[in-house]
């Protein structure tokens, strides 16, 4: 399956992969060697901790590598957003509550559901893709069916809406 993501999202993905591969993994491998030189490995907590960190790093590198291979970089600013697509910010009228809800459709690694940045694979995004203003949408959720009307489709940069942008400090294993 292809994983759409913004240019900024892809850049952070690559940055994390390189950091783990070139900085974090060699550092932890060295910690493991130092701990191993101290003697009995079976009772050496530092050795076991470093070994576990390496396992986590390798798992994360494997996952990131798969995401890089499956990624499709999309620049949503190039689209007109007359129809809901990747990067669209959609204003919906919830028929039940009569309140507006606003969602921006982004990649899985860029999503922050608590900040209304939803993955393109989410039920809401899947129901909205391809729709236009004034379309009514029924969204099947695990415990309910919600009905909305699309009031507005626009473009806002995904990363201008994010509250939790990962940095090198977030990439390391403590």
Short mmCIF file of N, CA and C in Angstrom, two decimals:
data_model
loop_
_atom_site.label_atom_id
_atom_site.label_comp_id
_atom_site.label_asym_id
_atom_site.label_seq_id
_atom_site.Cartn_x
_atom_site.Cartn_y
_atom_site.Cartn_z
N UNK A 1 0.84 -1.17 0.00
CA UNK A 1 0.00 0.00 0.00
C UNK A 1 0.90 1.25 0.00
N UNK A 2 0.54 2.21 -0.80
CA UNK A 2 1.27 3.47 -0.88
C UNK A 2 0.92 4.33 0.33
N UNK A 3 1.92 5.02 0.87
CA UNK A 3 1.72 5.92 2.01
C UNK A 3 1.95 7.36 1.58
N UNK A 4 0.87 8.10 1.32
CA UNK A 4 1.04 9.51 0.96
C UNK A 4 1.57 10.31 2.14
N UNK A 5 2.43 11.28 1.84
CA UNK A 5 2.91 12.18 2.89
C UNK A 5 3.38 13.48 2.25
N UNK A 6 3.40 14.51 3.06
CA UNK A 6 3.86 15.81 2.59
C UNK A 6 5.38 15.81 2.47
N UNK A 7 5.90 16.82 1.80
CA UNK A 7 7.35 16.97 1.66
C UNK A 7 7.99 17.07 3.04
N UNK A 8 7.40 17.88 3.93
CA UNK A 8 7.94 18.05 5.28
C UNK A 8 7.90 16.73 6.06
N UNK A 9 6.82 15.98 5.92
CA UNK A 9 6.70 14.70 6.60
C UNK A 9 7.76 13.72 6.12
N UNK A 10 8.02 13.71 4.82
CA UNK A 10 9.05 12.84 4.27
C UNK A 10 10.43 13.26 4.78
N UNK A 11 10.68 14.55 4.83
CA UNK A 11 11.97 15.05 5.32
C UNK A 11 12.22 14.61 6.76
N UNK A 12 11.20 14.67 7.61
CA UNK A 12 11.36 14.24 9.01
C UNK A 12 11.57 12.73 9.08
N UNK A 13 10.88 11.98 8.24
CA UNK A 13 11.05 10.54 8.17
C UNK A 13 12.50 10.19 7.82
N UNK A 14 13.05 10.83 6.82
CA UNK A 14 14.44 10.60 6.41
C UNK A 14 15.41 11.04 7.51
N UNK A 15 15.11 12.19 8.13
CA UNK A 15 15.97 12.69 9.21
C UNK A 15 16.04 11.70 10.37
N UNK A 16 14.89 11.15 10.76
CA UNK A 16 14.88 10.18 11.85
C UNK A 16 15.64 8.92 11.46
N UNK A 17 15.41 8.42 10.24
CA UNK A 17 16.10 7.21 9.79
C UNK A 17 17.61 7.41 9.83
N UNK A 18 18.09 8.51 9.27
CA UNK A 18 19.53 8.78 9.25
C UNK A 18 20.09 8.95 10.66
N UNK A 19 19.35 9.64 11.51
CA UNK A 19 19.83 9.85 12.89
C UNK A 19 19.97 8.52 13.63
N UNK A 20 18.96 7.69 13.52
CA UNK A 20 19.03 6.39 14.20
C UNK A 20 20.16 5.53 13.64
N UNK A 21 20.31 5.54 12.33
CA UNK A 21 21.31 4.70 11.69
C UNK A 21 22.74 5.21 11.92
N UNK A 22 22.93 6.52 11.83
CA UNK A 22 24.28 7.08 11.86
C UNK A 22 24.73 7.57 13.24
N UNK A 23 23.80 7.88 14.12
CA UNK A 23 24.17 8.43 15.43
C UNK A 23 23.78 7.48 16.56
N UNK A 24 22.50 7.22 16.67
CA UNK A 24 21.98 6.48 17.82
C UNK A 24 22.45 5.03 17.85
N UNK A 25 22.35 4.33 16.72
CA UNK A 25 22.73 2.92 16.71
C UNK A 25 24.22 2.73 17.01
N UNK A 26 25.14 3.49 16.39
CA UNK A 26 26.56 3.33 16.75
C UNK A 26 26.84 3.68 18.22
N UNK A 27 26.16 4.69 18.75
CA UNK A 27 26.35 5.08 20.16
C UNK A 27 25.94 3.93 21.09
N UNK A 28 24.78 3.35 20.83
CA UNK A 28 24.28 2.26 21.68
C UNK A 28 25.12 1.00 21.48
N UNK A 29 25.58 0.76 20.25
CA UNK A 29 26.45 -0.39 20.01
C UNK A 29 27.75 -0.25 20.81
N UNK A 30 28.25 0.96 20.89
CA UNK A 30 29.46 1.21 21.70
C UNK A 30 29.16 0.98 23.19
N UNK A 31 28.01 1.45 23.67
CA UNK A 31 27.61 1.23 25.06
C UNK A 31 27.55 -0.27 25.35
N UNK A 32 27.05 -1.04 24.39
CA UNK A 32 26.95 -2.49 24.56
C UNK A 32 28.34 -3.12 24.67
N UNK A 33 29.27 -2.67 23.81
CA UNK A 33 30.64 -3.19 23.86
C UNK A 33 31.32 -2.86 25.18
N UNK A 34 31.15 -1.64 25.66
CA UNK A 34 31.75 -1.23 26.93
C UNK A 34 31.18 -2.08 28.07
N UNK A 35 29.87 -2.27 28.05
CA UNK A 35 29.23 -3.06 29.10
C UNK A 35 29.67 -4.53 29.02
N UNK A 36 29.84 -5.04 27.81
CA UNK A 36 30.26 -6.44 27.64
C UNK A 36 31.67 -6.66 28.19
N UNK A 37 32.49 -5.64 28.10
CA UNK A 37 33.88 -5.76 28.59
C UNK A 37 33.95 -5.84 30.11
N UNK A 38 32.85 -5.51 30.78
CA UNK A 38 32.84 -5.52 32.24
C UNK A 38 32.68 -6.92 32.83
N UNK A 39 32.40 -7.90 31.99
CA UNK A 39 32.33 -9.26 32.52
C UNK A 39 31.04 -9.97 32.21
N UNK A 40 30.57 -10.78 33.15
CA UNK A 40 29.42 -11.67 32.99
C UNK A 40 28.22 -10.94 32.39
N UNK A 41 27.88 -11.30 31.17
CA UNK A 41 26.79 -10.61 30.45
C UNK A 41 25.41 -10.98 30.99
N UNK A 42 25.26 -12.15 31.52
CA UNK A 42 23.94 -12.60 31.98
C UNK A 42 23.43 -11.79 33.16
N UNK A 43 24.34 -11.23 33.96
CA UNK A 43 23.93 -10.44 35.13
C UNK A 43 24.31 -8.97 34.99
N UNK A 44 24.64 -8.55 33.77
CA UNK A 44 25.10 -7.20 33.53
C UNK A 44 23.92 -6.35 33.02
N UNK A 45 23.38 -5.51 33.89
CA UNK A 45 22.20 -4.72 33.55
C UNK A 45 22.48 -3.73 32.42
N UNK A 46 23.67 -3.12 32.40
CA UNK A 46 24.01 -2.17 31.34
C UNK A 46 24.07 -2.87 29.99
N UNK A 47 24.62 -4.07 29.97
CA UNK A 47 24.70 -4.84 28.73
C UNK A 47 23.30 -5.19 28.24
N UNK A 48 22.46 -5.68 29.16
CA UNK A 48 21.09 -6.06 28.79
C UNK A 48 20.30 -4.84 28.29
N UNK A 49 20.48 -3.69 28.95
CA UNK A 49 19.78 -2.46 28.54
C UNK A 49 20.22 -2.02 27.15
N UNK A 50 21.51 -2.05 26.89
CA UNK A 50 22.02 -1.66 25.57
C UNK A 50 21.53 -2.62 24.48
N UNK A 51 21.51 -3.90 24.83
CA UNK A 51 21.02 -4.91 23.89
C UNK A 51 19.54 -4.65 23.54
N UNK A 52 18.77 -4.31 24.56
CA UNK A 52 17.34 -4.01 24.36
C UNK A 52 17.16 -2.73 23.52
N UNK A 53 17.96 -1.71 23.80
CA UNK A 53 17.90 -0.47 23.01
C UNK A 53 18.20 -0.75 21.54
N UNK A 54 19.21 -1.56 21.30
CA UNK A 54 19.55 -1.91 19.91
C UNK A 54 18.39 -2.62 19.23
N UNK A 55 17.72 -3.48 19.97
CA UNK A 55 16.57 -4.19 19.41
C UNK A 55 15.47 -3.19 19.03
N UNK A 56 15.20 -2.22 19.90
CA UNK A 56 14.19 -1.19 19.60
C UNK A 56 14.60 -0.35 18.39
N UNK A 57 15.87 0.03 18.34
CA UNK A 57 16.37 0.84 17.23
C UNK A 57 16.23 0.07 15.92
N UNK A 58 16.61 -1.20 15.93
CA UNK A 58 16.50 -2.01 14.70
C UNK A 58 15.04 -2.15 14.26
N UNK A 59 14.13 -2.33 15.19
CA UNK A 59 12.70 -2.42 14.85
C UNK A 59 12.21 -1.11 14.24
N UNK A 60 12.62 0.00 14.85
CA UNK A 60 12.20 1.31 14.34
C UNK A 60 12.80 1.57 12.96
N UNK A 61 14.08 1.21 12.77
CA UNK A 61 14.71 1.37 11.45
C UNK A 61 14.00 0.54 10.40
N UNK A 62 13.62 -0.67 10.75
CA UNK A 62 12.89 -1.54 9.82
C UNK A 62 11.56 -0.89 9.42
N UNK A 63 10.82 -0.39 10.42
CA UNK A 63 9.54 0.27 10.16
C UNK A 63 9.73 1.51 9.29
N UNK A 64 10.69 2.36 9.65
CA UNK A 64 10.92 3.59 8.89
C UNK A 64 11.34 3.27 7.45
N UNK A 65 12.17 2.26 7.28
CA UNK A 65 12.60 1.86 5.94
C UNK A 65 11.39 1.43 5.10
N UNK A 66 10.48 0.67 5.69
CA UNK A 66 9.27 0.26 4.97
C UNK A 66 8.43 1.48 4.58
N UNK A 67 8.33 2.46 5.50
CA UNK A 67 7.56 3.67 5.21
C UNK A 67 8.22 4.48 4.09
N UNK A 68 9.54 4.55 4.10
CA UNK A 68 10.26 5.27 3.04
C UNK A 68 10.00 4.61 1.69
N UNK A 69 10.07 3.29 1.67
CA UNK A 69 9.85 2.56 0.42
C UNK A 69 8.42 2.73 -0.10
N UNK A 70 7.45 2.81 0.80
CA UNK A 70 6.05 2.91 0.40
C UNK A 70 5.59 4.36 0.21
N UNK A 71 6.43 5.32 0.57
CA UNK A 71 5.99 6.71 0.57
C UNK A 71 5.77 7.27 -0.82
N UNK A 72 4.78 8.12 -0.88
CA UNK A 72 4.50 8.88 -2.10
C UNK A 72 4.40 10.34 -1.65
N UNK A 73 5.38 11.12 -2.05
CA UNK A 73 5.42 12.52 -1.62
C UNK A 73 4.40 13.31 -2.45
N UNK A 74 3.56 14.02 -1.73
CA UNK A 74 2.52 14.83 -2.37
C UNK A 74 2.62 16.25 -1.84
N UNK A 75 2.60 17.20 -2.74
CA UNK A 75 2.56 18.61 -2.35
C UNK A 75 1.13 19.10 -2.52
N UNK A 76 0.34 19.10 -1.42
CA UNK A 76 -1.07 19.45 -1.54
C UNK A 76 -1.32 20.90 -1.96
N UNK A 77 -0.31 21.75 -1.86
CA UNK A 77 -0.50 23.15 -2.26
C UNK A 77 -0.69 23.27 -3.76
N UNK A 78 -0.34 22.23 -4.51
CA UNK A 78 -0.47 22.26 -5.97
C UNK A 78 -1.88 21.93 -6.45
N UNK A 79 -2.73 21.45 -5.55
CA UNK A 79 -4.10 21.08 -5.93
C UNK A 79 -5.06 22.23 -5.69
N UNK A 80 -6.18 22.20 -6.41
CA UNK A 80 -7.19 23.25 -6.26
C UNK A 80 -8.07 23.04 -5.03
N UNK A 81 -8.20 21.83 -4.59
CA UNK A 81 -9.04 21.46 -3.44
C UNK A 81 -10.51 21.81 -3.67
N UNK A 82 -10.97 21.59 -4.91
CA UNK A 82 -12.40 21.68 -5.19
C UNK A 82 -13.09 20.40 -4.74
N UNK A 83 -12.30 19.32 -4.73
CA UNK A 83 -12.73 18.04 -4.18
C UNK A 83 -11.79 17.72 -3.03
N UNK A 84 -12.30 16.98 -2.06
CA UNK A 84 -11.47 16.60 -0.91
C UNK A 84 -10.38 15.66 -1.39
N UNK A 85 -9.14 15.98 -1.02
CA UNK A 85 -7.99 15.15 -1.37
C UNK A 85 -6.95 15.24 -0.27
N UNK A 86 -5.83 14.56 -0.46
CA UNK A 86 -4.75 14.63 0.51
C UNK A 86 -4.38 16.09 0.74
N UNK A 87 -4.29 16.49 2.00
CA UNK A 87 -3.93 17.86 2.34
C UNK A 87 -5.10 18.82 2.45
N UNK A 88 -6.29 18.38 2.10
CA UNK A 88 -7.46 19.25 2.21
C UNK A 88 -7.85 19.48 3.66
N UNK A 89 -8.23 20.71 3.96
CA UNK A 89 -8.85 21.04 5.24
C UNK A 89 -10.34 21.14 4.96
N UNK A 90 -11.12 20.32 5.64
CA UNK A 90 -12.54 20.20 5.35
C UNK A 90 -13.36 20.65 6.55
N UNK A 91 -14.27 21.59 6.29
CA UNK A 91 -15.20 22.04 7.33
C UNK A 91 -16.51 21.30 7.11
N UNK A 92 -16.94 20.59 8.15
CA UNK A 92 -18.15 19.77 8.08
C UNK A 92 -19.21 20.29 9.05
N UNK A 93 -20.46 20.13 8.68
CA UNK A 93 -21.56 20.39 9.60
C UNK A 93 -22.05 19.04 10.08
N UNK A 94 -21.95 18.82 11.40
CA UNK A 94 -22.41 17.58 12.01
C UNK A 94 -23.93 17.69 12.16
N UNK A 95 -24.67 16.80 11.49
CA UNK A 95 -26.14 16.87 11.53
C UNK A 95 -26.70 16.63 12.93
N UNK A 96 -26.04 15.80 13.73
CA UNK A 96 -26.56 15.49 15.06
C UNK A 96 -26.41 16.68 16.02
N UNK A 97 -25.23 17.27 16.03
CA UNK A 97 -24.95 18.34 17.00
C UNK A 97 -25.16 19.74 16.44
N UNK A 98 -25.32 19.84 15.11
CA UNK A 98 -25.45 21.13 14.42
C UNK A 98 -24.19 22.00 14.61
N UNK A 99 -23.06 21.36 14.92
CA UNK A 99 -21.81 22.08 15.10
C UNK A 99 -20.86 21.79 13.96
N UNK A 100 -19.95 22.75 13.72
CA UNK A 100 -18.94 22.57 12.70
C UNK A 100 -17.77 21.76 13.26
N UNK A 101 -17.20 20.91 12.41
CA UNK A 101 -15.99 20.16 12.74
C UNK A 101 -15.04 20.36 11.57
N UNK A 102 -13.78 20.58 11.88
CA UNK A 102 -12.78 20.83 10.84
C UNK A 102 -11.69 19.77 10.94
N UNK A 103 -11.39 19.15 9.81
CA UNK A 103 -10.35 18.12 9.74
C UNK A 103 -9.43 18.40 8.57
N UNK A 104 -8.15 18.07 8.76
CA UNK A 104 -7.18 18.15 7.67
C UNK A 104 -6.66 16.73 7.42
N UNK A 105 -6.67 16.33 6.16
CA UNK A 105 -6.28 14.98 5.79
C UNK A 105 -4.78 14.95 5.49
N UNK A 106 -4.08 14.05 6.19
CA UNK A 106 -2.63 13.99 6.06
C UNK A 106 -2.16 12.54 6.07
N UNK A 107 -0.85 12.35 6.04
CA UNK A 107 -0.27 11.02 6.08
C UNK A 107 -0.33 10.42 7.47
N UNK A 108 -0.17 9.11 7.55
CA UNK A 108 -0.28 8.40 8.82
C UNK A 108 0.77 8.88 9.83
N UNK A 109 1.99 9.18 9.38
CA UNK A 109 3.03 9.63 10.31
C UNK A 109 2.88 11.11 10.67
N UNK A 110 2.04 11.82 9.95
CA UNK A 110 1.83 13.25 10.22
C UNK A 110 0.58 13.49 11.06
N UNK A 111 -0.24 12.47 11.22
CA UNK A 111 -1.54 12.67 11.86
C UNK A 111 -1.42 13.00 13.34
N UNK A 112 -2.33 13.81 13.78
CA UNK A 112 -2.53 14.17 15.19
C UNK A 112 -4.04 14.29 15.38
N UNK A 113 -4.72 13.17 15.58
CA UNK A 113 -6.18 13.21 15.67
C UNK A 113 -6.69 14.20 16.72
N UNK A 114 -5.92 14.35 17.82
CA UNK A 114 -6.34 15.28 18.88
C UNK A 114 -6.31 16.72 18.40
N UNK A 115 -5.60 16.99 17.29
CA UNK A 115 -5.54 18.33 16.72
C UNK A 115 -6.23 18.39 15.36
N UNK A 116 -7.08 17.40 15.09
CA UNK A 116 -7.90 17.32 13.88
C UNK A 116 -7.08 17.12 12.60
N UNK A 117 -5.87 16.60 12.74
CA UNK A 117 -5.07 16.16 11.59
C UNK A 117 -5.27 14.66 11.50
N UNK A 118 -6.04 14.22 10.50
CA UNK A 118 -6.44 12.82 10.44
C UNK A 118 -5.74 12.09 9.30
N UNK A 119 -5.40 10.86 9.56
CA UNK A 119 -4.73 10.01 8.57
C UNK A 119 -5.65 9.77 7.38
N UNK A 120 -5.04 9.71 6.22
CA UNK A 120 -5.78 9.43 4.99
C UNK A 120 -6.44 8.05 5.05
N UNK A 121 -5.98 7.19 5.97
CA UNK A 121 -6.55 5.85 6.12
C UNK A 121 -7.69 5.79 7.13
N UNK A 122 -7.99 6.91 7.79
CA UNK A 122 -9.05 6.92 8.81
C UNK A 122 -10.42 6.81 8.14
N UNK A 123 -11.42 6.31 8.88
CA UNK A 123 -12.77 6.20 8.30
C UNK A 123 -13.32 7.54 7.81
N UNK A 124 -13.05 8.60 8.55
CA UNK A 124 -13.56 9.93 8.13
C UNK A 124 -12.92 10.34 6.82
N UNK A 125 -11.59 10.24 6.73
CA UNK A 125 -10.89 10.64 5.50
C UNK A 125 -11.35 9.80 4.31
N UNK A 126 -11.47 8.50 4.52
CA UNK A 126 -11.89 7.62 3.42
C UNK A 126 -13.27 8.03 2.90
N UNK A 127 -14.16 8.42 3.81
CA UNK A 127 -15.51 8.82 3.40
C UNK A 127 -15.50 10.18 2.68
N UNK A 128 -14.55 11.03 3.01
CA UNK A 128 -14.52 12.38 2.45
C UNK A 128 -13.80 12.49 1.10
N UNK A 129 -12.83 11.65 0.86
CA UNK A 129 -12.01 11.75 -0.37
C UNK A 129 -12.91 11.76 -1.61
N UNK A 130 -12.67 12.77 -2.45
CA UNK A 130 -13.40 12.88 -3.72
C UNK A 130 -14.70 13.67 -3.63
N UNK A 131 -15.14 13.98 -2.43
CA UNK A 131 -16.41 14.72 -2.26
C UNK A 131 -16.19 16.22 -2.48
N UNK A 132 -17.30 16.93 -2.70
CA UNK A 132 -17.25 18.38 -2.93
C UNK A 132 -18.14 19.10 -1.93
N UNK A 133 -18.07 20.43 -1.96
CA UNK A 133 -18.90 21.26 -1.07
C UNK A 133 -20.37 20.93 -1.30
N UNK A 134 -21.13 20.88 -0.22
CA UNK A 134 -22.56 20.58 -0.16
C UNK A 134 -22.87 19.08 -0.25
N UNK A 135 -21.88 18.24 -0.46
CA UNK A 135 -22.13 16.79 -0.45
C UNK A 135 -22.43 16.36 0.99
N UNK A 136 -23.36 15.42 1.11
CA UNK A 136 -23.64 14.83 2.41
C UNK A 136 -22.86 13.52 2.51
N UNK A 137 -22.32 13.28 3.70
CA UNK A 137 -21.45 12.13 3.90
C UNK A 137 -21.90 11.37 5.14
N UNK A 138 -22.01 10.05 4.99
CA UNK A 138 -22.26 9.18 6.14
C UNK A 138 -20.97 8.47 6.46
N UNK A 139 -20.56 8.56 7.72
CA UNK A 139 -19.31 7.95 8.14
C UNK A 139 -19.61 6.86 9.15
N UNK A 140 -19.23 5.64 8.79
CA UNK A 140 -19.44 4.50 9.68
C UNK A 140 -18.29 4.42 10.66
N UNK A 141 -18.59 4.63 11.92
CA UNK A 141 -17.61 4.53 13.00
C UNK A 141 -17.91 3.25 13.78
N UNK A 142 -17.00 2.81 14.64
CA UNK A 142 -17.22 1.54 15.35
C UNK A 142 -18.54 1.47 16.11
N UNK A 143 -18.98 2.56 16.73
CA UNK A 143 -20.19 2.51 17.55
C UNK A 143 -21.35 3.32 17.00
N UNK A 144 -21.18 3.93 15.83
CA UNK A 144 -22.24 4.80 15.33
C UNK A 144 -22.03 5.11 13.86
N UNK A 145 -23.06 5.71 13.29
CA UNK A 145 -22.96 6.28 11.94
C UNK A 145 -23.21 7.77 12.10
N UNK A 146 -22.26 8.58 11.64
CA UNK A 146 -22.41 10.03 11.73
C UNK A 146 -22.68 10.59 10.35
N UNK A 147 -23.51 11.63 10.32
CA UNK A 147 -23.85 12.26 9.06
C UNK A 147 -23.38 13.71 9.07
N UNK A 148 -22.77 14.11 7.96
CA UNK A 148 -22.21 15.45 7.83
C UNK A 148 -22.58 16.03 6.47
N UNK A 149 -22.45 17.35 6.40
CA UNK A 149 -22.49 18.04 5.11
C UNK A 149 -21.18 18.80 4.99
N UNK A 150 -20.57 18.73 3.82
CA UNK A 150 -19.32 19.45 3.59
C UNK A 150 -19.65 20.92 3.32
N UNK A 151 -19.15 21.79 4.19
CA UNK A 151 -19.42 23.22 4.04
C UNK A 151 -18.30 23.95 3.29
N UNK A 152 -17.05 23.48 3.48
CA UNK A 152 -15.93 24.19 2.88
C UNK A 152 -14.75 23.23 2.71
N UNK A 153 -14.03 23.40 1.61
CA UNK A 153 -12.79 22.65 1.36
C UNK A 153 -11.72 23.69 1.05
N UNK A 154 -10.61 23.62 1.78
CA UNK A 154 -9.53 24.58 1.56
C UNK A 154 -8.20 23.89 1.76
N UNK A 155 -7.14 24.67 1.61
CA UNK A 155 -5.81 24.15 1.85
C UNK A 155 -5.12 24.97 2.92
N UNK A 156 -4.56 24.26 3.90
CA UNK A 156 -3.69 24.86 4.92
C UNK A 156 -2.51 23.92 5.05
N UNK A 157 -1.32 24.45 5.12
CA UNK A 157 -0.14 23.62 5.24
C UNK A 157 -0.26 22.72 6.47
N UNK A 158 -0.08 21.44 6.27
CA UNK A 158 -0.21 20.45 7.35
C UNK A 158 0.69 20.81 8.53
N UNK A 159 1.92 21.17 8.26
CA UNK A 159 2.87 21.44 9.34
C UNK A 159 2.62 22.76 10.04
N UNK A 160 1.82 23.64 9.45
CA UNK A 160 1.44 24.85 10.17
C UNK A 160 0.36 24.54 11.20
N UNK A 161 -0.29 23.39 11.06
CA UNK A 161 -1.37 22.98 11.97
C UNK A 161 -0.89 22.01 13.06
N UNK A 162 0.28 21.40 12.83
CA UNK A 162 0.79 20.41 13.78
C UNK A 162 1.22 21.08 15.09
N UNK A 163 0.99 20.38 16.17
CA UNK A 163 1.42 20.84 17.49
C UNK A 163 2.61 20.03 18.00
N UNK A 164 2.81 18.84 17.42
CA UNK A 164 3.84 17.91 17.89
C UNK A 164 4.78 17.53 16.76
N UNK A 165 5.71 18.40 16.45
CA UNK A 165 6.67 18.12 15.39
C UNK A 165 7.89 17.45 16.02
N UNK A 166 8.19 16.24 15.54
CA UNK A 166 9.30 15.45 16.09
C UNK A 166 10.64 16.08 15.73
N UNK A 167 11.56 16.04 16.70
CA UNK A 167 12.92 16.54 16.50
C UNK A 167 13.91 15.44 16.88
N UNK A 168 15.20 15.71 16.73
CA UNK A 168 16.22 14.70 17.06
C UNK A 168 16.10 14.23 18.51
N UNK A 169 15.70 15.10 19.39
CA UNK A 169 15.52 14.69 20.79
C UNK A 169 14.46 13.60 20.92
N UNK A 170 13.48 13.61 20.03
CA UNK A 170 12.42 12.60 20.06
C UNK A 170 12.85 11.29 19.40
N UNK A 171 13.90 11.34 18.59
CA UNK A 171 14.33 10.16 17.86
C UNK A 171 15.14 9.19 18.70
N UNK A 172 15.82 9.69 19.72
CA UNK A 172 16.73 8.84 20.47
C UNK A 172 16.00 7.96 21.47
N UNK A 173 16.69 6.90 21.89
CA UNK A 173 16.15 5.97 22.87
C UNK A 173 16.88 6.20 24.18
N UNK A 174 16.16 6.51 25.23
CA UNK A 174 16.78 6.85 26.51
C UNK A 174 16.82 5.65 27.43
#
